[in-house]
XYZ file of C-alpha atoms in Angstrom:
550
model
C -103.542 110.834 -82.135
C -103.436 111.460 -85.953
C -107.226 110.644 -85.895
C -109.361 113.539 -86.495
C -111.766 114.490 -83.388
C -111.024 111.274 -81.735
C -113.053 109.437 -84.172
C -112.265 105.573 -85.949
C -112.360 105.887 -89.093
C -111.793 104.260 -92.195
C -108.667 103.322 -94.559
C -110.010 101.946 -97.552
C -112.248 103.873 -99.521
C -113.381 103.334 -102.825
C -113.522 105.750 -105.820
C -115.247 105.635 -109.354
C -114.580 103.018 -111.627
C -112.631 99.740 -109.554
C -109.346 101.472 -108.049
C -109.258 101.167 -104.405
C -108.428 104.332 -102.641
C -106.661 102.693 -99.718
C -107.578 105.287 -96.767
C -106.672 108.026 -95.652
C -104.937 111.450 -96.767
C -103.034 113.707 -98.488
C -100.925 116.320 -98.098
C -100.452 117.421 -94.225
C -103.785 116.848 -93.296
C -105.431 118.549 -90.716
C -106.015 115.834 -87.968
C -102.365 115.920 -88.594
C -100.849 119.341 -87.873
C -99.829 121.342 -84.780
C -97.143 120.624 -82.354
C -96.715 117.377 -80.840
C -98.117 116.325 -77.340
C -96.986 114.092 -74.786
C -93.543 113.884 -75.623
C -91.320 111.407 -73.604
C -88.307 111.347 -71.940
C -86.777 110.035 -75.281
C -88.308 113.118 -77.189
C -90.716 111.161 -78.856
C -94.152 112.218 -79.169
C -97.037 109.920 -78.231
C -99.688 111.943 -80.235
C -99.528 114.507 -82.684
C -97.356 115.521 -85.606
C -93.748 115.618 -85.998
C -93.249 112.325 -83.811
C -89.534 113.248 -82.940
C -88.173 116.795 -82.836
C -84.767 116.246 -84.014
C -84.588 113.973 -87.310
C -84.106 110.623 -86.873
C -83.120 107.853 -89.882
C -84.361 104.666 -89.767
C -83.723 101.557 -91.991
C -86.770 100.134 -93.488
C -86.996 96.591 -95.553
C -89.950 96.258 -97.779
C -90.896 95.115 -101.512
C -90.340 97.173 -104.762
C -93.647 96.410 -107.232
C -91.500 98.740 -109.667
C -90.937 102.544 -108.068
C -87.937 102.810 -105.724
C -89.586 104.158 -102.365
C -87.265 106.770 -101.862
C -88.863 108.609 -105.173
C -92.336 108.249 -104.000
C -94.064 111.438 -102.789
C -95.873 109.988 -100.254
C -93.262 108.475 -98.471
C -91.229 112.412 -98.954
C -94.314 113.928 -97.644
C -94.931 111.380 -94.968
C -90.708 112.008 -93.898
C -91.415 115.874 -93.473
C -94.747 115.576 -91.210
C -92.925 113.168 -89.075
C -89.600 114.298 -89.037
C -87.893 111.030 -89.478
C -86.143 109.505 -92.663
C -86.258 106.389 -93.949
C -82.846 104.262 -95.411
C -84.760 102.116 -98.020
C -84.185 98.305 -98.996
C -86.454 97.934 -101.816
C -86.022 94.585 -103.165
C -88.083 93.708 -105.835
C -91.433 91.731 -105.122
C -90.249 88.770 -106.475
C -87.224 88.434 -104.960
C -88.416 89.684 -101.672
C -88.841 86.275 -99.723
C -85.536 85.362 -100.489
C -83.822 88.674 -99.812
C -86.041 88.511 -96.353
C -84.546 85.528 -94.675
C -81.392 86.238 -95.661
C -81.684 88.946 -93.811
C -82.214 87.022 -90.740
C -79.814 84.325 -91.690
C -77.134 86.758 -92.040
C -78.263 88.355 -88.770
C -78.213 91.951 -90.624
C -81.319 93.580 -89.288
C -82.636 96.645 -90.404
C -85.527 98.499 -87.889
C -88.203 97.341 -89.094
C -89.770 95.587 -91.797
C -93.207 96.464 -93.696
C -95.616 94.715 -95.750
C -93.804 91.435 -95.905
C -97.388 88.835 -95.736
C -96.339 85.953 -97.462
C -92.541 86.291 -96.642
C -93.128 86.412 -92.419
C -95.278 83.832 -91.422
C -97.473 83.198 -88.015
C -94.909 80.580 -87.617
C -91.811 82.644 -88.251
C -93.364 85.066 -86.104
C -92.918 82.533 -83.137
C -89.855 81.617 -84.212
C -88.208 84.714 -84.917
C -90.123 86.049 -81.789
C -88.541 83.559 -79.416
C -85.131 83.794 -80.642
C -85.256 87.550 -79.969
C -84.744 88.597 -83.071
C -88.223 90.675 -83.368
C -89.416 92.754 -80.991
C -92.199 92.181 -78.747
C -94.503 94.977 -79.291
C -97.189 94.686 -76.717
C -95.962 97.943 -74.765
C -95.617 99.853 -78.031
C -98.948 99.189 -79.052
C -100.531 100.816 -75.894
C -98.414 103.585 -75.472
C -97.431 104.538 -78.292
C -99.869 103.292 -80.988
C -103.129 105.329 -80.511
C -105.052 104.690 -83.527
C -103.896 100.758 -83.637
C -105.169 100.355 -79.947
C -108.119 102.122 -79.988
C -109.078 99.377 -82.914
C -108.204 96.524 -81.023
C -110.224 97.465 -78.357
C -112.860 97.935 -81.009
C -111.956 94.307 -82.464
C -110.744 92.179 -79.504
C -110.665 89.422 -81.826
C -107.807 90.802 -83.900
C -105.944 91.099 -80.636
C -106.718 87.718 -80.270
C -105.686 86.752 -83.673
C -101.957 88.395 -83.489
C -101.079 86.930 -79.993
C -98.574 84.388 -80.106
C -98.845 81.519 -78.001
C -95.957 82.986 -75.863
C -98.431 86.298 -74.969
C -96.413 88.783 -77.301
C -97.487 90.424 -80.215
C -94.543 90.559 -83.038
C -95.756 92.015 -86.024
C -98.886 94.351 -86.841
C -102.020 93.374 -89.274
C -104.227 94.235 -91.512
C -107.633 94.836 -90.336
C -110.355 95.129 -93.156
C -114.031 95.520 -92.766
C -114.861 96.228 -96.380
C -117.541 94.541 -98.378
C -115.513 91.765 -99.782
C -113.003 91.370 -96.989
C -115.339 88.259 -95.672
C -115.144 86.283 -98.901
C -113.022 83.873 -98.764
C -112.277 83.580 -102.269
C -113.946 84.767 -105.435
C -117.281 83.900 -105.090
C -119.468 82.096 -107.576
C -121.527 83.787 -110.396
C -125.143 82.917 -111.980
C -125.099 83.641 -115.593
C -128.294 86.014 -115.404
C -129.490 85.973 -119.187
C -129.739 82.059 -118.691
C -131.673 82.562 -115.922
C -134.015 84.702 -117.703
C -134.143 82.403 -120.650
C -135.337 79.731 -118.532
C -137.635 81.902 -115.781
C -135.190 80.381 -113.303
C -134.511 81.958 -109.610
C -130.937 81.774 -107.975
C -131.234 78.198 -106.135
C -131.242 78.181 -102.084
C -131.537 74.397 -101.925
C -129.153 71.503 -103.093
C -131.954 69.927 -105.188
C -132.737 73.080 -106.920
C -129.611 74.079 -107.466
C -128.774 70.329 -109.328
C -132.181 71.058 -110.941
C -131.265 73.905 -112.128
C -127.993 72.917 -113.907
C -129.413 69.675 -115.469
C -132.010 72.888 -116.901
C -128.671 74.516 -118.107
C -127.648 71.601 -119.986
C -130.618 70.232 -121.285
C -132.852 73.941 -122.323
C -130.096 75.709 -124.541
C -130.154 78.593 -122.751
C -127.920 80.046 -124.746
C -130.353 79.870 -127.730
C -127.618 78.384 -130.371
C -129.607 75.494 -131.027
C -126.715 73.425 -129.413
C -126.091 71.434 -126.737
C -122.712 73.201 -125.829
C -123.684 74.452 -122.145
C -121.454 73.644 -119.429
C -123.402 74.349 -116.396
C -121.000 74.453 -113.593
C -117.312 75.581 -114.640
C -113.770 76.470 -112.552
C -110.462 75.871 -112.887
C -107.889 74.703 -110.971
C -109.090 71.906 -109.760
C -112.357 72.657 -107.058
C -110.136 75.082 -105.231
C -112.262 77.970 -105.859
C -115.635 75.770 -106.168
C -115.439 73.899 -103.337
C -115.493 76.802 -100.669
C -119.367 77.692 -101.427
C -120.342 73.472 -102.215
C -119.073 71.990 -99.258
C -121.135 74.427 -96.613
C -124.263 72.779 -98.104
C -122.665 69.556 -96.547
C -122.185 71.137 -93.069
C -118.937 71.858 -93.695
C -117.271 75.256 -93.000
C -113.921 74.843 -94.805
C -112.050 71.240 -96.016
C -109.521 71.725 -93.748
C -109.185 72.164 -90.504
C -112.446 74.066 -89.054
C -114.154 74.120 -85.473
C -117.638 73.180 -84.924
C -119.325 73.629 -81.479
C -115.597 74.351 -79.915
C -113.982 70.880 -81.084
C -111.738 70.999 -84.508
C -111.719 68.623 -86.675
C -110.362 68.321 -90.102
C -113.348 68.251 -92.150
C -111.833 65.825 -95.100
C -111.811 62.769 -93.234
C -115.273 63.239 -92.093
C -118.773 61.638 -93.478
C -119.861 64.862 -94.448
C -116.772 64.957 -96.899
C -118.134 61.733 -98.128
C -121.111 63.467 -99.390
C -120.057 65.755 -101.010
C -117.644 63.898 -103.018
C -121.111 61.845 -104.139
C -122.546 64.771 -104.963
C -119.490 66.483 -106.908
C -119.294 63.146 -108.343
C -123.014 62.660 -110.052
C -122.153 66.196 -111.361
C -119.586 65.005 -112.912
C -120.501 61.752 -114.735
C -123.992 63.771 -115.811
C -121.899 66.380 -117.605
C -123.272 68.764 -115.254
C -119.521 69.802 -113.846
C -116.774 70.822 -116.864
C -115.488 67.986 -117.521
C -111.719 69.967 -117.926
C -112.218 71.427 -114.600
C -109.019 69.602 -113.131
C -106.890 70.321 -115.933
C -107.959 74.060 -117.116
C -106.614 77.012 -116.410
C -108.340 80.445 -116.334
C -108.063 81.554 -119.147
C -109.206 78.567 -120.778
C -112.313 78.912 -118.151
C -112.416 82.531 -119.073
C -112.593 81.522 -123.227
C -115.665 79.459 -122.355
C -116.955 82.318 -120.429
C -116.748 84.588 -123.297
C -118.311 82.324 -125.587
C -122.012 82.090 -123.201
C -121.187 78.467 -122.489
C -121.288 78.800 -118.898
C -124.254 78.769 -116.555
C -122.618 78.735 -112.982
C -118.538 79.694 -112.620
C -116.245 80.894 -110.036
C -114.360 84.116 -110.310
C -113.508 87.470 -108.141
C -115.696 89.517 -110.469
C -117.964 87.955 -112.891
C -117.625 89.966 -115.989
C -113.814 88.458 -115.320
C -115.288 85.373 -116.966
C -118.170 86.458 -118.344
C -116.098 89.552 -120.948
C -119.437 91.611 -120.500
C -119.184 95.140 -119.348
C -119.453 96.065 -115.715
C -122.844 97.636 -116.051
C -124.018 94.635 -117.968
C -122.914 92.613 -115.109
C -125.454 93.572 -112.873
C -127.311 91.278 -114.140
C -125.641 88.468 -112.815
C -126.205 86.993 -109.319
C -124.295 86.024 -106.630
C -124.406 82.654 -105.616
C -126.995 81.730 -102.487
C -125.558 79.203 -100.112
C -127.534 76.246 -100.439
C -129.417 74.307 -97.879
C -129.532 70.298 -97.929
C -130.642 67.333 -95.348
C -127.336 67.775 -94.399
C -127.245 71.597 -93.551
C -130.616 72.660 -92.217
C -129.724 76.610 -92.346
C -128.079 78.540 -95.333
C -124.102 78.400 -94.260
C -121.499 80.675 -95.572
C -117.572 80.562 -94.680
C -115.850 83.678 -94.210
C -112.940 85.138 -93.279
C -111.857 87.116 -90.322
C -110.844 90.277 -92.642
C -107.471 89.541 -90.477
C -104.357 89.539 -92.557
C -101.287 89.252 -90.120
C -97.427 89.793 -90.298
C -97.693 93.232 -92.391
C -94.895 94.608 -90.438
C -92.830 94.064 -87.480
C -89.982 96.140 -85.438
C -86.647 93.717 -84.684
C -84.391 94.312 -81.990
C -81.410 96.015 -83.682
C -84.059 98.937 -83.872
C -82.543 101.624 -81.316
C -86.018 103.726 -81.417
C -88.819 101.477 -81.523
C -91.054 104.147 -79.755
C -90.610 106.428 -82.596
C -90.822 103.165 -84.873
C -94.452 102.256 -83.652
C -95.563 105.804 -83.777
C -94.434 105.948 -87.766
C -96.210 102.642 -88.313
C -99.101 103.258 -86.227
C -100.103 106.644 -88.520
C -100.764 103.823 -91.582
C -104.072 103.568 -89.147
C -104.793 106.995 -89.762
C -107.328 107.202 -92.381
C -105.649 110.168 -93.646
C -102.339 109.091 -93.881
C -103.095 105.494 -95.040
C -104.905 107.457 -98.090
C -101.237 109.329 -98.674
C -99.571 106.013 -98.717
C -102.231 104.872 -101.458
C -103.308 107.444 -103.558
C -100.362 110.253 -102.859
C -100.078 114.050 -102.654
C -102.491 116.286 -104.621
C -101.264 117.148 -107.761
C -100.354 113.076 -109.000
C -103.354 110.722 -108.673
C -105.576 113.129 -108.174
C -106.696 117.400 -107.632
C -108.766 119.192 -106.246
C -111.816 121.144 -108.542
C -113.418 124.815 -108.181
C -115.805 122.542 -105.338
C -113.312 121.092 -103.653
C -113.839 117.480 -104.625
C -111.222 115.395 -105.292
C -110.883 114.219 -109.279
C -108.360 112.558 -111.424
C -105.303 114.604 -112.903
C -104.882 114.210 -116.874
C -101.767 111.800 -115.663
C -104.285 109.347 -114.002
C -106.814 110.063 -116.153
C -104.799 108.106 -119.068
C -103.724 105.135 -116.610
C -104.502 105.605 -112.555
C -102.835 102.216 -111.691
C -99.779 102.941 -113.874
C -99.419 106.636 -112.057
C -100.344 105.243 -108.604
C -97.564 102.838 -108.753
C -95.042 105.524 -108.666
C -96.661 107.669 -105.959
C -97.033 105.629 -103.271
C -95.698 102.689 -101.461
C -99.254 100.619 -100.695
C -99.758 99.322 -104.448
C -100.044 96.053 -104.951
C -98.960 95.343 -101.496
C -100.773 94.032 -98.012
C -99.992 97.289 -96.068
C -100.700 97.173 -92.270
C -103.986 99.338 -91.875
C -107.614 99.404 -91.372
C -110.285 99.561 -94.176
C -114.337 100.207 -94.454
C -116.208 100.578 -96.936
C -116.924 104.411 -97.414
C -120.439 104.154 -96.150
C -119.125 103.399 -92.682
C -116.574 106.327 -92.677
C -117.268 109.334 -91.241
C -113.892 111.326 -91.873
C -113.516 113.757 -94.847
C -114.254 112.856 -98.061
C -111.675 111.107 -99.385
C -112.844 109.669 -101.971
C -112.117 110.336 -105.829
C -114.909 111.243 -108.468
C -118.416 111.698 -107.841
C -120.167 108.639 -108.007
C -119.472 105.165 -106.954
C -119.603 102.495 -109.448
C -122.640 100.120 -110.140
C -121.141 97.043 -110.373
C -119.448 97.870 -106.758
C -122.884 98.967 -105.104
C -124.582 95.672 -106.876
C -121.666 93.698 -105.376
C -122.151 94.862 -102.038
C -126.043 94.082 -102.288
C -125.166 91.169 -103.295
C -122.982 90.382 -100.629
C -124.803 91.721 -97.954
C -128.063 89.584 -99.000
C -126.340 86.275 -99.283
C -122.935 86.369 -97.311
C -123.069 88.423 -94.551
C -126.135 86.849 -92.967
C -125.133 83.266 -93.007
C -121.000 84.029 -92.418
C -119.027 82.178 -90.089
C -115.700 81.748 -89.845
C -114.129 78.264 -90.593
C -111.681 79.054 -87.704
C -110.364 81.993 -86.224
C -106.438 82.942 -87.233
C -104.683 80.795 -84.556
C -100.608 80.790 -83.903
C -99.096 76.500 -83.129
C -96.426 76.621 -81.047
C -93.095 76.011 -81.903
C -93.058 72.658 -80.346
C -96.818 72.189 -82.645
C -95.305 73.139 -85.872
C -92.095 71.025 -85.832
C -94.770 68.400 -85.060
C -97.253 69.160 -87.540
C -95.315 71.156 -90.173
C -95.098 67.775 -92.446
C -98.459 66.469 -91.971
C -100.031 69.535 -93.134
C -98.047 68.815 -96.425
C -98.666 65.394 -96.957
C -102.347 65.710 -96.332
C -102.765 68.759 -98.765
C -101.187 67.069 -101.418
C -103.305 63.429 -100.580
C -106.535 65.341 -100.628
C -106.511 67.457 -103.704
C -105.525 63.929 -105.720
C -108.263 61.951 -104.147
C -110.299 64.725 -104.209
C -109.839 64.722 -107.928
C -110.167 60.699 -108.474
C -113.090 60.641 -106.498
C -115.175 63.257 -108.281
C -114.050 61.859 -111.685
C -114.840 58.222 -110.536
C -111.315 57.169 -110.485
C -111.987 55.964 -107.368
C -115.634 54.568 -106.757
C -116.761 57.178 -103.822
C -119.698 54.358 -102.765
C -117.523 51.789 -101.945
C -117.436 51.202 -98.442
C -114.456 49.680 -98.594
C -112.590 51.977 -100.807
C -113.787 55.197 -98.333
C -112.153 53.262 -95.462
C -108.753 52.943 -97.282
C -108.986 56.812 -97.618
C -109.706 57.750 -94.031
C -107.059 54.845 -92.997
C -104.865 56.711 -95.253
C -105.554 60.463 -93.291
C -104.587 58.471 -90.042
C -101.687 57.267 -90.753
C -100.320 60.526 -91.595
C -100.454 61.954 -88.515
C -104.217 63.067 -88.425
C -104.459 62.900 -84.705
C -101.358 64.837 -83.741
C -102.491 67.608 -85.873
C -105.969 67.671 -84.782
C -104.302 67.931 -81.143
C -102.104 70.920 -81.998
C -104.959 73.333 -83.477
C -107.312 72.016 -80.829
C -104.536 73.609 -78.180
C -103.934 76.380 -80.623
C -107.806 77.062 -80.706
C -108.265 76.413 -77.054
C -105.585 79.070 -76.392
C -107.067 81.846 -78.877
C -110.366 81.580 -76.623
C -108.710 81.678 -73.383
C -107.376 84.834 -74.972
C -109.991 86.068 -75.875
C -111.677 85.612 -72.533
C -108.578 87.541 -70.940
C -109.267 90.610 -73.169
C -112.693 91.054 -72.666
């Protein structure tokens, strides 16, 4: 294995200040080095370092973000500890969706493709899977994948999750345990000093929490001798909002979500009807930005800036707020909130999943030595090489032997990053933790974590990570489901974010029995049932999956 003593380790690691040091290694690291062992009939090694004795070139499609791969030396020094070259097509990012299935219209392969989320779907996955087009890596995995299987035996789950309906795994994920892998969007931010104008606590309650913000627009906490407070701000729409409201409702996510094993899609239910009272009264009591369906974020942001908001949405808070990082401390995390509707505090998460990262096709003539390249992005080591780079560009070593920034990085880390290696601004396949949790050589670069980070993940471990559950787990239709379902899914988004919208504003009057009954007639003609039906059978599959691995 490239793993060093046999150990799982991790692939993210954070340094000073907010760049992610996506795991593992420089150089030729140890865990790395020697001969290889194992080696097939083929000549390919199953373990160790170089994977193939005699050089072999394979083609490789993945997204520019600016640096042609071929210049990057962590993709030079990766070539020379493996022995095998890669033929680059580097389309830019922007163009890469588009330059992707026309790759597979044209029927012009190349081996494999890597870090293409976004531009391979789950569904493309079983379509391009079925057609034969991708290769079904299954056999790869277990034989010649050592650091990838030994974490899906870890996480059966994410075996689970990148099964396609017809048993065959097509394309490798993303596996991230790190602090903030569970949320499943920015979360939502307490402006501290108007909590500490008012001697206020973060709410854990629906009531208090609606207490609290009529407090924020009534008190001035702001201390301008205005009434200029907005106390609960987003933008676009309740996209971001909505994810930590509607658990207080009993509902995991408004969309599809599974509750006691059944699905159901959670806007055509009375819970939903609840909520949209409640989002509602916020609204016509000027408790809810009253521009919150029509601003963007930097409008959001500008009010922000200004102290004007009490309660807001964003990944970071200081993104909104324009404090410093260290002042931010002093803002809290949002609690999830407790009502007569949920009895216990309920927070939606995500799997820390991300599928479709890469996947081998079938004009690949080594896919052994294909899965051995890919599976090394596992190796905490080598993942850090394909992040941070070689010594000598990111970062060096000092008289101690601790890793620090060069002058170069010093004056812009991102900017000198981007041009040393490949995983920058990218999903690359992998598996991350939070450097508490890794047990490998330090990795890391600088000397001390910073304290916005460790207040984040106090934060998130106090009022996330106990309640968490996920919405529903990543689940693959059929092809035969999405052809059926592929429009509905459409229709309804676009149906629910307007009435969504006309409900909250009072557009539409959210008490009216009659008008509520119109809206759910409305779901069901679209096709609710038939979709309900497909990610029941999707779901009901992922468990008897599940019940196979373990």
């Amino acid at each position: 294995m490239f793993k060093k003593n046999g150990k799982l380790v991790a692939g993210l690691l954070l340094s000073t200040g907010l760049l992610v040091a996506c795991s593992g290694g420089s150089g030729a690291p140890e865990s790395s080095a020697g001969t290889a062992e194992s080696e097939t009939s083929e000549g390919v090694a199953q373990e160790g370092l170089p994977i193939v004795e005699d050089q072999l070139e394979l083609t490789l499609m993945a997204p520019s973000t600016g640096t042609e791969w071929s210049d990057m030396p962590a993709l030079q020094e990766y070539e020379g500890m493996t022995n095998i070259a890669l033929k680059y097509n580097n389309p830019p990012l922007s163009d890469f969706e588009t330059r992707f299935n026309l790759s597979f219209a044209s029927g012009e392969l190349p081996d494999f493709y890597l870090a293409p989320t976004g531009a391979l779907t789950p569904a493309m996955e079983v379509d391009y899977g079925t057609q034969g087009l991708l290769l079904p890596l299954n056999d790869l995995i277990d034989n010649y994948a050592p650091n990838l299987k030994q974490i899906l035996e870890e996480r059966p789950d994410a075996r689970q999750s990148i099964t396609t309906p017809d048993g065959n795994i097509y394309a490798l994920p993303t596996i991230s345990e790190e602090y903030s892998a569970a949320w499943v969007t920015g979360p939502i931010w307490y402006n501290g000093e108007w909590l500490d104008a008012l001697d206020a606590e973060v709410p854990k309650t629906l009531d208090e929490f609606y207490d609290l913000l009529v407090r924020f627009r009534d008190d001035d906490p702001n201390g301008n001798g205005e009434q200029d407070e907005i106390p609960l701000s987003g933008s676009d729409g309740m996209t971001y909002l909505r994810q930590y409201l509607v658990p207080s409702f009993g509902i995991k996510k408004f969309d599809m979500e599974e509750k006691d094993g059944e699905v159901r899609y959670a806007p055509a239910s009375e819970d939903a009807r609840e909520y949209y009272k409640f989002m509602n009264k916020l609204y016509e009591e000027k408790l809810l930005d009253q521009e919150v369906f029509s601003q963007s974020g930097d409008q959001k942001k500008a009010k922000g800036e200004s102290d004007r908001l009490g309660v807001y949405h964003d990944w970071f808070s200081y993104f909104t707020s324009g404090k410093e990082e260290e002042e931010a401390v002093t803002d809290p995390m949002f609690h999830p909130l407790t009502s007569e509707w949920q009895a216990e505090p309920l927070a939606p998460i995500k799997t820390g999943i991300t599928r479709s990262t890469a996947a081998i096709t079938t004009a690949n003539e080594h896919p052994e030595a294909t899965m051995r390249w890919l599976d090394g992005l596992y190796d905490p080591e080598i993942a850090n090489l394909m992040s941070v780079g070689p010594e000598g560009h990111v970062w060096e070593l000092d008289d101690n032997g601790k890793r620090q920034y060069t002058e170069a990085a010093q004056g812009d880390v991102e900017e000198v990053r981007s041009k040393v290696a490949p995983n920058y601004g990218l999903e690359f396949p992998g598996y991350h933790q939070d450097k508490e949790d890794y047990d490998g050589p330090d990795l890391t670069i600088g000397d001390e974590e910073n304290p916005f980070i460790t207040f984040v993940k106090q934060e998130t471990a106090d009022k996330i990570d106990p309640y968490g559950e996920v919405p529903l787990p990543d689940l693959y239709l059929s092809q035969e489901e999405i052809d059926k379902t592929q429009a509905i899914i459409g229709d309804l988004e676009t149906f629910i974010e307007q009435e969504e919208a006309k409900f909250i504003t009072g557009q539409k009057d959210i008490n009216d029995d009659a008008v509520w009954e119109q809206y759910l007639q409305e779901i069901e003609s679209m096709g609710l049932d038939t979709l309900v039906e497909a990610y029941q059978a999707a779901y009901n599959r992922w468990v008897e999956a599940g019940e196979q691995i373990n």
